Coordinates of C-alpha atoms and ligand atoms in Angstrom, one line a residue:
Chain A
M1 CA -37.4 7.5 26.0
K2 CA -34.6 9.1 24.6
I3 CA -32.1 8.5 22.6
L4 CA -29.1 10.0 21.7
V5 CA -26.7 8.1 18.8
C6 CA -23.4 9.7 18.5
I7 CA -21.9 9.9 14.9
S8 CA -18.6 10.1 13.4
H9 CA -18.4 11.1 9.8
V10 CA -15.9 9.5 8.4
P11 CA -14.1 7.8 5.6
D12 CA -15.5 5.4 3.1
T13 CA -13.8 2.5 3.9
T14 CA -12.6 2.0 0.2
S15 CA -10.8 5.4 0.3
R16 CA -8.0 5.5 -0.5
I17 CA -5.6 7.3 2.6
N18 CA -2.9 9.8 1.8
F19 CA -1.8 13.4 3.9
T20 CA -0.2 16.7 3.1
D21 CA 1.5 19.4 4.4
A22 CA 4.8 17.0 5.5
D23 CA 2.3 14.1 6.7
T24 CA 0.4 16.2 9.2
Q25 CA -3.3 16.4 7.3
F26 CA -5.1 13.7 6.2
D27 CA -5.6 14.4 2.7
T28 CA -9.7 15.0 2.6
N29 CA -9.4 15.7 -1.5
G30 CA -11.3 12.8 -3.4
V31 CA -12.7 11.0 0.0
Q32 CA -16.5 10.6 0.0
F33 CA -17.3 10.5 3.8
V34 CA -19.7 8.3 5.5
I35 CA -21.6 7.3 9.1
N36 CA -19.6 5.7 10.3
P37 CA -20.4 1.6 10.5
N38 CA -20.3 1.2 13.9
D39 CA -22.9 3.6 14.5
E40 CA -24.7 3.0 11.7
F41 CA -25.1 -0.6 13.3
G42 CA -26.2 1.8 16.2
L43 CA -28.3 4.0 14.5
T44 CA -30.7 1.2 13.0
R45 CA -31.0 -0.2 16.3
A46 CA -32.8 3.4 17.8
M47 CA -35.4 3.0 15.4
W48 CA -35.8 -0.6 16.4
F49 CA -36.6 1.4 20.1
K50 CA -38.0 3.9 18.2
E51 CA -40.2 2.2 16.5
K52 CA -41.4 -0.4 18.8
Q53 CA -40.1 0.9 22.0
G54 CA -41.6 4.2 21.4
A55 CA -39.0 7.0 21.4
S56 CA -37.7 9.6 20.7
V57 CA -34.0 9.7 18.6
H58 CA -31.5 12.6 18.7
V59 CA -28.0 12.2 16.3
V60 CA -24.8 14.3 17.9
N61 CA -21.9 14.9 15.8
V62 CA -19.0 16.9 16.4
G63 CA -17.4 18.3 14.1
G64 CA -17.5 21.6 10.7
A65 CA -20.4 22.0 9.3
E66 CA -18.8 19.4 6.3
T67 CA -20.2 16.9 8.6
E68 CA -23.7 18.4 7.8
P69 CA -25.1 15.9 4.9
T70 CA -24.0 12.7 7.5
L71 CA -26.3 14.2 9.8
R72 CA -28.8 15.0 7.6
K73 CA -28.6 11.6 6.1
A74 CA -29.4 10.4 9.6
L75 CA -32.1 12.3 9.5
A76 CA -33.0 11.0 6.9
I77 CA -33.1 7.5 8.1
G78 CA -35.4 8.2 10.3
A79 CA -33.6 10.3 13.5
D80 CA -35.3 13.3 14.7
E81 CA -33.5 16.1 15.5
A82 CA -29.6 16.2 15.0
I83 CA -26.6 18.2 17.4
R84 CA -23.4 19.2 16.0
V85 CA -21.1 20.3 17.9
N86 CA -18.5 23.2 16.1
M87 CA -16.2 22.0 17.0
N88 CA -13.0 20.3 15.0
P89 CA -12.2 17.1 16.8
T90 CA -8.3 15.2 17.7
D91 CA -8.6 13.7 20.2
G92 CA -11.2 11.1 21.3
F93 CA -10.5 12.9 24.7
S94 CA -11.1 16.7 23.2
V95 CA -14.8 15.3 21.7
A96 CA -16.2 13.6 24.6
K97 CA -16.2 15.5 27.0
Q98 CA -18.3 17.6 24.5
L99 CA -21.1 13.8 23.4
A100 CA -20.7 14.7 27.7
A101 CA -21.8 18.9 27.4
V102 CA -24.6 17.7 25.0
V103 CA -26.0 14.3 27.7
S104 CA -25.8 16.9 30.4
E105 CA -27.5 18.8 28.4
G106 CA -30.1 16.2 27.1
G107 CA -31.0 14.4 30.0
Y108 CA -30.7 11.0 27.6
D109 CA -32.0 7.4 28.6
L110 CA -29.9 5.5 26.5
V111 CA -26.2 7.2 24.7
I112 CA -25.6 4.9 21.6
A113 CA -21.9 5.2 20.2
G114 CA -19.6 2.7 17.7
R115 CA -17.3 0.8 19.2
E116 CA -14.4 2.6 16.8
S117 CA -14.3 5.3 14.0
I118 CA -12.6 3.6 11.8
D119 CA -10.1 6.2 10.7
Y120 CA -8.9 6.5 14.5
N121 CA -9.3 2.8 15.8
G122 CA -9.4 5.3 19.1
G123 CA -12.2 3.2 20.7
M124 CA -11.6 5.4 24.0
V125 CA -15.0 8.0 23.0
A126 CA -18.1 6.3 24.5
G127 CA -16.2 4.2 27.7
M128 CA -14.7 7.7 28.2
L129 CA -18.5 9.1 27.7
A130 CA -20.1 7.1 30.3
K131 CA -17.5 7.4 32.5
L132 CA -17.1 11.8 32.7
C133 CA -21.7 11.5 32.7
G134 CA -21.4 9.2 35.2
A135 CA -23.8 7.0 33.0
N136 CA -23.5 2.9 32.8
F137 CA -21.7 1.5 29.6
V138 CA -20.9 -1.7 27.7
N139 CA -18.5 -1.8 25.2
T140 CA -18.8 -3.9 21.4
C141 CA -22.6 -4.3 22.3
I142 CA -23.9 -7.4 19.7
S143 CA -27.8 -7.1 21.2
L144 CA -29.8 -4.9 23.4
E145 CA -33.1 -5.0 24.9
I146 CA -34.3 -2.5 27.1
D147 CA -37.6 -2.6 29.5
G148 CA -38.3 0.2 31.9
Q149 CA -34.8 1.1 33.7
N150 CA -33.5 -2.4 33.0
A151 CA -30.7 -3.0 30.3
T152 CA -29.9 -6.4 29.1
A153 CA -26.8 -6.4 26.8
I154 CA -24.8 -8.7 25.4
R155 CA -20.8 -7.9 24.4
E156 CA -18.2 -9.3 22.2
I157 CA -15.9 -11.3 24.3
D158 CA -12.0 -12.6 22.9
G159 CA -13.3 -16.3 21.3
G160 CA -17.3 -15.6 22.9
K161 CA -20.4 -13.3 24.1
E162 CA -20.8 -12.6 27.3
T163 CA -25.4 -11.8 28.7
L164 CA -24.9 -8.2 31.0
S165 CA -27.3 -6.9 32.4
T166 CA -27.2 -3.3 33.8
S167 CA -29.1 0.3 34.4
L168 CA -30.5 3.1 32.9
P169 CA -28.5 5.7 31.9
L170 CA -26.8 3.8 30.6
V171 CA -23.5 4.7 27.3
I172 CA -23.1 2.0 24.8
G173 CA -19.6 0.9 22.0
G174 CA -22.0 -1.1 19.4
Q175 CA -21.5 -2.8 16.6
K176 CA -22.2 -5.0 13.8
G177 CA -25.1 -7.7 15.8
L178 CA -27.0 -4.4 16.8
V179 CA -28.9 -5.2 14.5
E180 CA -28.4 -7.6 10.6
E181 CA -27.6 -5.8 8.0
S182 CA -29.9 -6.4 6.1
D183 CA -32.0 -4.3 9.0
L184 CA -29.6 -1.1 8.0
R185 CA -32.3 0.9 6.4
I186 CA -30.6 2.8 2.8
P187 CA -32.5 7.1 3.5
N188 CA -35.6 7.0 0.8
M189 CA -37.0 9.8 -0.9
R190 CA -39.7 11.0 1.7
G191 CA -37.6 10.1 4.2
I192 CA -35.2 12.9 2.4
M193 CA -37.7 15.2 2.1
Q194 CA -38.5 15.0 5.7
A195 CA -34.8 15.5 6.6
R196 CA -34.6 19.0 5.2
S197 CA -37.0 20.3 8.0
K198 CA -35.8 18.5 10.7
P199 CA -33.9 21.2 13.2
L200 CA -30.3 20.8 12.7
H201 CA -29.2 23.0 16.1
V202 CA -25.2 24.0 16.2
K203 CA -23.7 24.5 19.5
E204 CA -20.5 25.6 20.7
P205 CA -18.2 23.5 21.9
V206 CA -17.8 23.8 26.0
E207 CA -13.8 24.4 26.9
A208 CA -11.7 21.3 26.7
T209 CA -8.8 20.7 26.1
A210 CA -7.3 17.8 23.9
E211 CA -4.2 15.7 25.8
T212 CA -2.5 13.7 22.5
Q213 CA -2.1 15.8 19.6
V214 CA -1.0 14.0 16.0
K215 CA 2.5 15.0 14.9
Q216 CA 3.0 12.9 11.8
F217 CA 1.7 10.9 9.6
E218 CA 3.4 8.0 7.9
K219 CA 2.2 5.4 5.5
P220 CA 2.8 1.5 6.0
A221 CA 6.2 0.6 3.7
P222 CA 5.5 -0.5 0.3
K223 CA 5.4 -4.7 0.0
G224 CA 8.1 -6.7 -1.5
A225 CA 5.6 -9.5 -4.6
V226 CA 3.5 -12.0 -3.6
K227 CA 6.1 -15.3 -3.6
L228 CA 3.2 -17.7 -6.1
V229 CA 4.6 -21.2 -5.5
D230 CA 2.7 -24.2 -7.6
D231 CA 2.9 -26.9 -5.3
V232 CA 2.2 -27.8 -1.3
Q233 CA 6.1 -29.4 -0.3
S234 CA 7.7 -25.9 -1.5
L235 CA 5.3 -23.9 0.5
I236 CA 5.8 -26.0 3.7
D237 CA 9.1 -25.6 2.9
L238 CA 9.2 -21.7 2.5
L239 CA 6.9 -21.4 5.5
H240 CA 9.3 -23.5 7.8
N241 CA 13.0 -22.3 6.4
E242 CA 12.0 -18.6 5.3
A243 CA 8.6 -17.2 7.1
K244 CA 10.1 -19.7 9.7
V245 CA 6.8 -19.4 11.3
I246 CA 6.3 -23.8 11.0
Chain B
M1 CA 8.1 7.2 39.7
S2 CA 7.6 4.0 37.4
V3 CA 5.7 2.5 34.7
L4 CA 2.7 -0.1 35.6
V5 CA 1.5 -2.5 33.2
Y6 CA -1.6 -4.7 33.7
T7 CA -0.8 -8.4 33.4
E8 CA -4.4 -10.0 32.0
S9 CA -4.4 -13.7 33.1
E10 CA -7.1 -16.7 32.0
Q11 CA -6.6 -19.7 34.4
G12 CA -3.7 -18.2 36.2
K13 CA -1.7 -17.9 33.7
F14 CA -0.6 -15.2 32.1
K15 CA -1.6 -14.1 28.7
K16 CA 1.3 -13.6 26.4
A17 CA -0.3 -10.4 25.3
A18 CA 0.7 -9.4 29.2
L19 CA 4.6 -10.3 29.1
E20 CA 4.4 -8.6 25.1
A21 CA 2.6 -5.7 27.6
V22 CA 5.8 -6.5 30.1
S23 CA 8.7 -6.1 27.8
Y24 CA 7.2 -3.4 26.6
A25 CA 7.0 -1.5 29.2
K26 CA 10.6 -2.5 30.5
G27 CA 11.5 -1.0 27.3
I28 CA 9.8 2.3 28.5
A29 CA 11.0 1.7 31.7
D30 CA 15.1 1.5 30.4
M31 CA 13.7 4.4 27.8
M32 CA 13.3 6.5 31.5
G33 CA 15.3 5.6 34.0
S34 CA 13.4 3.8 35.6
Q35 CA 11.5 0.2 36.9
V36 CA 8.2 -1.6 36.4
T37 CA 5.8 -2.2 38.1
A38 CA 2.8 -5.1 36.9
L39 CA -0.2 -5.5 38.7
S40 CA -2.1 -8.9 38.1
I41 CA -5.4 -9.7 39.2
N42 CA -6.1 -12.5 40.4
G43 CA -3.1 -14.4 38.1
G44 CA 0.0 -16.2 38.1
D45 CA 3.8 -16.7 38.8
A46 CA 5.8 -14.0 39.7
S47 CA 8.8 -15.3 37.8
D48 CA 6.9 -15.4 34.7
L49 CA 7.0 -11.4 34.4
G50 CA 10.5 -10.9 36.3
T51 CA 11.3 -13.4 33.0
Y52 CA 9.7 -9.8 30.5
G53 CA 10.8 -7.4 33.2
A54 CA 9.2 -6.3 35.9
S55 CA 10.5 -5.8 39.1
K56 CA 7.5 -5.9 41.8
L57 CA 4.4 -7.5 41.0
L58 CA 1.6 -6.1 43.0
Q59 CA -1.3 -8.9 43.5
V60 CA -4.4 -8.8 44.1
E61 CA -5.9 -11.8 45.3
D62 CA -10.7 -11.7 45.5
G63 CA -12.9 -13.1 44.8
S64 CA -15.4 -10.9 43.6
L65 CA -13.4 -10.1 41.2
D66 CA -12.8 -13.6 39.3
K67 CA -15.7 -12.0 36.7
F68 CA -14.0 -9.4 34.8
Q69 CA -16.1 -5.5 34.9
A70 CA -14.7 -3.0 33.8
D71 CA -15.5 -0.2 35.6
T72 CA -14.2 -2.3 38.9
Y73 CA -10.9 -3.6 37.3
A74 CA -10.2 0.3 35.7
S75 CA -10.7 1.8 39.7
V76 CA -8.1 -1.7 40.9
I77 CA -5.0 -0.3 38.0
A78 CA -5.9 3.1 38.9
Q79 CA -5.2 2.8 42.1
A80 CA -2.1 0.6 42.0
A81 CA -0.6 3.7 39.0
K82 CA -1.7 5.9 42.4
A83 CA 0.2 3.8 44.8
E84 CA 3.4 3.5 42.6
G85 CA 3.0 7.3 41.2
A86 CA 3.1 6.3 37.9
D87 CA 3.9 8.4 35.0
V88 CA 3.5 5.9 32.6
V89 CA 0.4 2.6 32.5
V90 CA 1.4 0.1 29.9
I91 CA -2.0 -2.3 28.9
T92 CA -3.2 -4.8 26.1
S93 CA -5.5 -4.8 23.3
T94 CA -7.8 -7.3 24.1
A95 CA -11.5 -6.4 24.5
N96 CA -11.5 -6.3 27.8
S97 CA -8.5 -4.3 27.9
K98 CA -10.0 -1.4 25.4
F99 CA -13.4 -1.7 27.3
L100 CA -11.9 -0.9 31.1
A101 CA -9.3 2.0 29.1
P102 CA -11.4 4.7 28.6
A103 CA -12.5 4.6 32.8
L104 CA -9.3 4.6 33.7
A105 CA -7.3 7.5 31.3
I106 CA -10.6 9.7 33.1
E107 CA -9.4 8.2 37.1
L108 CA -5.8 8.5 36.2
K109 CA -6.4 11.8 33.7
A110 CA -4.2 10.0 31.5
G111 CA -3.6 11.5 27.7
Y112 CA -4.3 7.1 26.2
I113 CA -2.8 6.6 23.1
P114 CA -4.3 2.7 21.8
N115 CA -2.5 0.1 19.2
A116 CA 1.1 1.6 19.4
V117 CA 2.9 -0.3 17.7
A118 CA 6.2 0.7 18.9
L119 CA 8.4 2.0 22.0
P120 CA 7.5 5.7 22.5
Q121 CA 10.1 7.8 19.7
S122 CA 11.0 9.9 22.8
A123 CA 10.7 9.4 26.3
A124 CA 10.2 13.6 26.4
P125 CA 8.1 14.7 25.4
F126 CA 6.6 10.6 24.8
Q127 CA 5.7 10.1 21.0
V128 CA 4.6 7.0 20.0
K129 CA 4.1 5.3 16.7
S130 CA -0.6 4.0 16.7
S131 CA -1.7 2.6 14.5
V132 CA -4.8 4.3 12.4
F133 CA -7.2 4.2 9.3
T134 CA -7.5 0.1 9.5
N135 CA -3.7 -0.4 9.7
K136 CA -3.2 1.3 6.3
A137 CA -1.6 4.1 7.9
F138 CA -0.3 5.1 11.0
A139 CA 0.1 8.2 14.1
L140 CA 2.2 9.7 15.9
S141 CA 1.1 11.5 18.4
E142 CA 2.3 13.4 21.6
I143 CA -0.1 13.0 25.3
S144 CA 0.8 15.5 27.7
T145 CA -0.3 15.0 30.3
P146 CA 1.6 13.8 33.1
V147 CA 0.3 10.3 33.6
K148 CA 0.4 8.6 30.2
L149 CA -2.2 5.6 29.2
V150 CA -1.0 3.4 26.7
G151 CA -1.9 0.3 25.3
L152 CA 0.3 -1.1 23.2
S153 CA -1.5 -4.0 20.0
K154 CA -0.5 -7.7 19.9
N155 CA 2.4 -8.5 18.7
A156 CA 4.1 -5.5 17.1
Y157 CA 6.9 -5.4 19.5
G158 CA 7.4 -9.3 21.3
L159 CA 8.9 -11.1 24.2
H160 CA 12.1 -9.8 24.5
E161 CA 14.1 -11.6 27.8
A162 CA 15.1 -9.0 30.6
A163 CA 16.0 -11.2 33.9
T164 CA 14.4 -9.1 36.8
T165 CA 14.4 -9.9 40.1
C166 CA 10.6 -9.7 40.5
N167 CA 9.5 -9.0 43.8
P168 CA 4.9 -9.6 44.8
E169 CA 3.8 -7.4 46.8
S170 CA 0.1 -8.1 48.4
F171 CA -2.1 -5.2 47.0
S172 CA -5.7 -4.9 48.7
P173 CA -7.6 -2.1 46.6
E174 CA -10.4 -0.5 47.3
L175 CA -14.0 -2.3 45.9
A176 CA -16.4 -0.8 44.8
G177 CA -19.6 -2.9 43.8
S178 CA -20.0 -2.6 39.1
S179 CA -22.6 -1.8 38.1
V180 CA -23.1 -4.1 35.0
E181 CA -23.5 -7.1 35.8
V182 CA -21.6 -10.6 34.4
V183 CA -24.9 -12.6 33.7
S184 CA -23.6 -15.3 32.2
V185 CA -20.5 -16.0 29.9
D186 CA -20.6 -17.7 26.8
K187 CA -17.0 -18.7 25.5
S188 CA -15.7 -22.3 23.8
T189 CA -12.7 -23.2 25.7
D190 CA -11.4 -25.7 24.0
K191 CA -10.7 -24.2 20.9
V192 CA -8.3 -21.6 19.8
T193 CA -9.5 -17.9 19.9
I194 CA -9.1 -16.3 17.0
A195 CA -7.7 -13.3 19.6
D196 CA -5.1 -15.6 20.6
A197 CA -4.8 -17.6 18.3
E198 CA -0.4 -17.8 16.6
V199 CA -2.5 -19.7 13.5
V200 CA -5.0 -18.7 11.4
V201 CA -6.8 -20.6 8.8
S202 CA -9.3 -18.3 6.5
G203 CA -12.1 -19.1 4.4
G204 CA -14.0 -17.4 2.2
R205 CA -17.2 -17.7 -0.2
G206 CA -14.7 -20.0 -2.3
L207 CA -15.2 -22.8 0.0
K208 CA -19.2 -22.8 -1.9
G209 CA -20.5 -24.2 2.0
P210 CA -20.2 -24.5 5.9
E211 CA -20.6 -28.4 4.0
N212 CA -17.0 -28.7 3.0
W213 CA -14.9 -26.7 6.3
G214 CA -14.2 -29.5 6.9
L215 CA -11.4 -29.1 4.8
I216 CA -10.4 -25.3 6.5
E217 CA -11.4 -27.0 10.0
D218 CA -8.4 -30.3 9.2
L219 CA -5.5 -27.5 8.3
A220 CA -6.0 -26.1 11.3
E221 CA -6.4 -28.4 13.8
T222 CA -3.2 -29.8 12.0
L223 CA -0.9 -26.7 13.2
G224 CA -3.3 -26.0 16.1
A225 CA -4.9 -23.7 14.5
A226 CA -8.2 -21.1 14.8
T227 CA -10.4 -21.4 12.1
A228 CA -12.0 -17.9 11.2
C229 CA -14.4 -16.7 7.3
S230 CA -14.8 -13.9 6.0
K231 CA -17.7 -11.9 5.7
P232 CA -20.0 -13.2 3.6
V233 CA -19.2 -17.1 5.3
S234 CA -20.7 -15.2 8.8
D235 CA -23.5 -12.9 7.0
M236 CA -25.3 -16.0 5.0
G237 CA -25.0 -18.1 8.2
W238 CA -22.4 -20.6 7.7
R239 CA -19.6 -19.9 9.8
P240 CA -20.9 -17.4 13.8
H241 CA -20.4 -13.6 13.4
S242 CA -17.3 -14.7 15.8
E243 CA -15.4 -16.4 13.9
H244 CA -16.0 -12.8 10.9
V245 CA -12.8 -11.6 10.9
G246 CA -11.9 -7.6 8.7
Q247 CA -12.9 -4.3 9.6
T248 CA -16.9 -4.9 10.8
G249 CA -15.6 -7.7 12.5
K250 CA -12.1 -8.7 14.5
P251 CA -9.1 -7.9 14.2
V252 CA -6.0 -11.4 14.1
A253 CA -2.3 -10.7 14.6
S254 CA -0.7 -13.5 13.9
T255 CA 2.6 -15.2 13.4
L256 CA 0.4 -17.0 10.2
Y257 CA -2.7 -16.5 8.6
I258 CA -4.0 -18.9 5.2
A259 CA -6.7 -16.7 3.7
V260 CA -8.8 -20.0 1.1
G261 CA -11.6 -18.5 -1.3
I262 CA -11.4 -15.4 0.0
S263 CA -10.3 -12.4 -2.6
G264 CA -9.2 -9.1 0.4
A265 CA -11.2 -6.9 -0.4
I266 CA -10.6 -4.0 1.4
Q267 CA -12.1 -4.6 4.2
H268 CA -11.7 -8.0 5.2
L269 CA -7.3 -6.6 4.9
A270 CA -7.8 -4.2 6.9
G271 CA -8.3 -6.8 10.6
I272 CA -5.7 -9.5 8.7
N273 CA -2.8 -6.4 8.4
S274 CA -1.2 -6.6 11.7
S275 CA -0.8 -11.1 10.9
K276 CA 2.9 -11.3 9.8
V277 CA 2.6 -14.0 7.7
K278 CA 0.7 -14.0 4.9
V279 CA -1.0 -17.0 2.4
V280 CA -2.9 -17.2 -0.4
I281 CA -4.8 -20.2 -1.7
N282 CA -7.7 -18.9 -4.5
N283 CA -8.0 -19.5 -8.1
D284 CA -7.6 -16.8 -9.3
P285 CA -4.6 -15.4 -10.0
E286 CA -5.9 -11.7 -9.6
A287 CA -7.4 -11.4 -6.5
P288 CA -6.8 -8.1 -5.2
F289 CA -6.1 -10.5 -1.9
F290 CA -2.0 -11.7 -3.8
K291 CA -0.9 -8.4 -3.9
A292 CA -1.2 -8.5 0.2
A293 CA -0.2 -12.0 0.5
D294 CA 3.7 -13.0 0.9
Y295 CA 2.9 -16.7 0.1
G296 CA 0.5 -18.0 -2.6
I297 CA -0.9 -21.1 -5.0
V298 CA -3.5 -20.6 -7.3
G299 CA -5.4 -23.1 -7.9
D300 CA -8.2 -24.8 -6.6
A301 CA -9.2 -24.8 -2.4
F302 CA -10.7 -28.4 -2.4
E303 CA -7.5 -29.8 -4.4
V304 CA -4.9 -27.3 -2.6
V305 CA -5.9 -28.0 0.7
P306 CA -6.7 -31.6 1.2
A307 CA -2.6 -31.8 -0.2
L308 CA -1.6 -29.5 1.9
T309 CA -2.9 -31.3 5.0
E310 CA -1.3 -34.6 4.2
K311 CA 2.2 -32.9 3.9
L312 CA 1.9 -30.8 7.5
K313 CA 1.3 -34.3 8.7
E314 CA 4.2 -35.5 7.4
F315 CA 6.1 -32.5 8.2
K316 CA 4.5 -31.9 11.3
A317 CA 6.2 -36.1 11.9
Q318 CA 9.8 -35.6 10.9
N319 CA 10.0 -32.3 12.7
A320 CA 8.2 -34.0 15.6
Ligands
FAD1 C1 -18.5 -1.4 4.9 C2 -18.5 -2.8 4.5 C3 -17.2 -2.8 5.2 C4 -17.0 -4.8 4.9 N1 -16.4 -5.0 6.8 C5 -15.6 -6.9 6.0 C6 -15.3 -7.4 6.8 O1 -14.9 -7.5 8.4 N2 -14.8 -8.5 6.1 C7 -14.3 -9.4 5.3 O2 -14.3 -9.8 4.9 N3 -15.4 -8.1 4.5 C8 -16.4 -7.0 5.1 N4 -16.7 -6.2 4.1 C9 -17.0 -7.5 2.6 C10 -16.2 -7.3 1.1 O3 -16.3 -5.4 0.8 C11 -16.0 -8.2 0.9 O4 -17.2 -8.4 0.4 C12 -15.7 -10.4 0.9 O5 -14.2 -9.8 1.9 C13 -16.4 -10.5 -0.1 O6 -15.8 -12.0 1.0 P1 -14.9 -14.1 0.2 O7 -14.0 -13.2 -0.1 O8 -15.2 -14.8 0.7 O9 -15.6 -12.9 -0.6 P2 -16.0 -13.7 -2.7 O10 -15.7 -11.7 -2.4 O11 -16.6 -14.0 -2.8 O12 -14.8 -13.9 -2.9 C14 -14.4 -15.4 -2.7 C15 -12.9 -15.6 -4.0 O13 -12.7 -17.2 -3.7 C16 -12.2 -16.9 -4.8 N5 -12.4 -18.7 -5.0 C17 -13.8 -19.3 -5.0 N6 -13.8 -20.3 -5.6 C18 -12.4 -21.5 -5.6 C19 -11.9 -22.0 -5.1 N7 -12.7 -23.1 -5.2 N8 -10.9 -22.3 -3.8 C20 -9.9 -21.8 -4.0 N9 -9.9 -20.4 -4.7 C21 -11.8 -20.1 -5.2 C22 -12.7 -16.5 -6.2 O14 -11.6 -16.6 -7.1 C23 -12.6 -15.2 -5.1 O15 -11.5 -14.4 -4.4 C24 -17.1 -5.3 4.2 C25 -18.2 -4.4 3.3 C26 -18.5 -2.6 3.6 C27 -19.1 -2.1 2.6

């Protein structure tokens, strides 16, 4: 089985979010970038398939040269090869188009992406990619088993979960649950050394125009101070009379 | 020219999020001088949609669509949008809508903005504000394709009545089978889910153990609320993962969120930023959650919560 894991290079969750150039650009100053948490669960599941069922695992990112350390980290975790599509991603659609080109060239059976990346939270790349490649798609996937050409997946729905049966080629939008958090791997020294000599292919982008464009960023207005009360009756009065939520 | 809105329903009743989407679609239609057509799949009574501004309803009734299937539903919505010549298609941000949205966008060759929080700033160019960076910022984005797809964040626009006569018409799309088959659905239907709840009562590690969850459940029951938790609580197996709120868990967009014994780590806050009123009960006055809260009590959960539940019961009895 040939697996492709899509890796989004995102600001670490605790990063302060600021903008530059009259609030038109994300300010990367002092920001630490990491593998998108949803993708990390997917990468670990891919390693499980590799070790238990036999598979080759490639990782891909659409981004500039600054994302290579993130791809090297994925190689250090155990992926066999990395691909970077040399393009600055601007919208979900153009990223999905680049990934679709990689998928059709590489002939992957299974593509694991995250349900969303924690920067733009678009939640569209995985589904668009599946549609563009004519592959089956399962979103918010929290469990995945593959048996030959058949796949059984569980996805999270509002208020519960759903078990689905489908076949390869398959794209999933994965999240926590695909593996336990305690199974996530921290690259060890040996992995880091090996990663240095693993192939990292740089591919020029195919033609794809963005459909949406961010014109301006804005931060939420600062919040007023919390109202502290000493007793529950005062709290109920405030929730009833002031906030009008009970 | 029209605005098409896909209205989700459950057991023959439109979801509140769907009615909110109709309100939002009406707001866009007014900006563009056009009208709202709603689309329902095995849905409810057309007059519910008229209340919020839909003037036409395309009703799809077909037993093969009883179970949600993202690819088939996307194709049905795309066929309706084409039949109506819709310029703008509005959907919600439920798990199902987010599942079908990317396929719908590709079928319609439509630029897609998810998590919209307000009416478009302008209709031409079409610019919409949406939430990004797990609710830590907003982006104003422009869609450059002829057809636009917008996913509305829950509770971001609200319900606005705009009484309209809604004419139902039956709509028969071509139905191709799905390549992803639903084997089973496991849903606790007797309880309010986090996604739909107006009030959420959430507990963190401060509750010390699963045996103390009765406190949270009693308070939730008194308020008709859903129960939720922080990540360590679900990691330790005190509560199911489906209740875990935050960046790696579920987002909550309730009108009231009560956090008990939760520190308010940034990853937890990421999931609750779109809740309207936040109440925090924590024994540590320095807990970061107080900075994000509207109301707070510094105190021991094991004393404050039972007292609050009792007083709320009295309050409910008086205001019933
Ligand atoms: C990549 C990443 C993603 C994450 N995603 C999430 C996520 O989605 N959701 C999430 O919740 N977390 C997430 N976390 C974890 C997050 O950083 C915090 O560790 C977590 O939210 C803490 O949970 P807690 O507040 O319940 O526990 P604690 O941090 O242990 O806090 C417990 C609180 O309870 C209070 N307390 C203790 N006893 C009492 C008492 N008797 N009465 C009243 N108060 C009491 C304490 O003062 C404290 O403030 C993530 C972390 C990472 C690194």
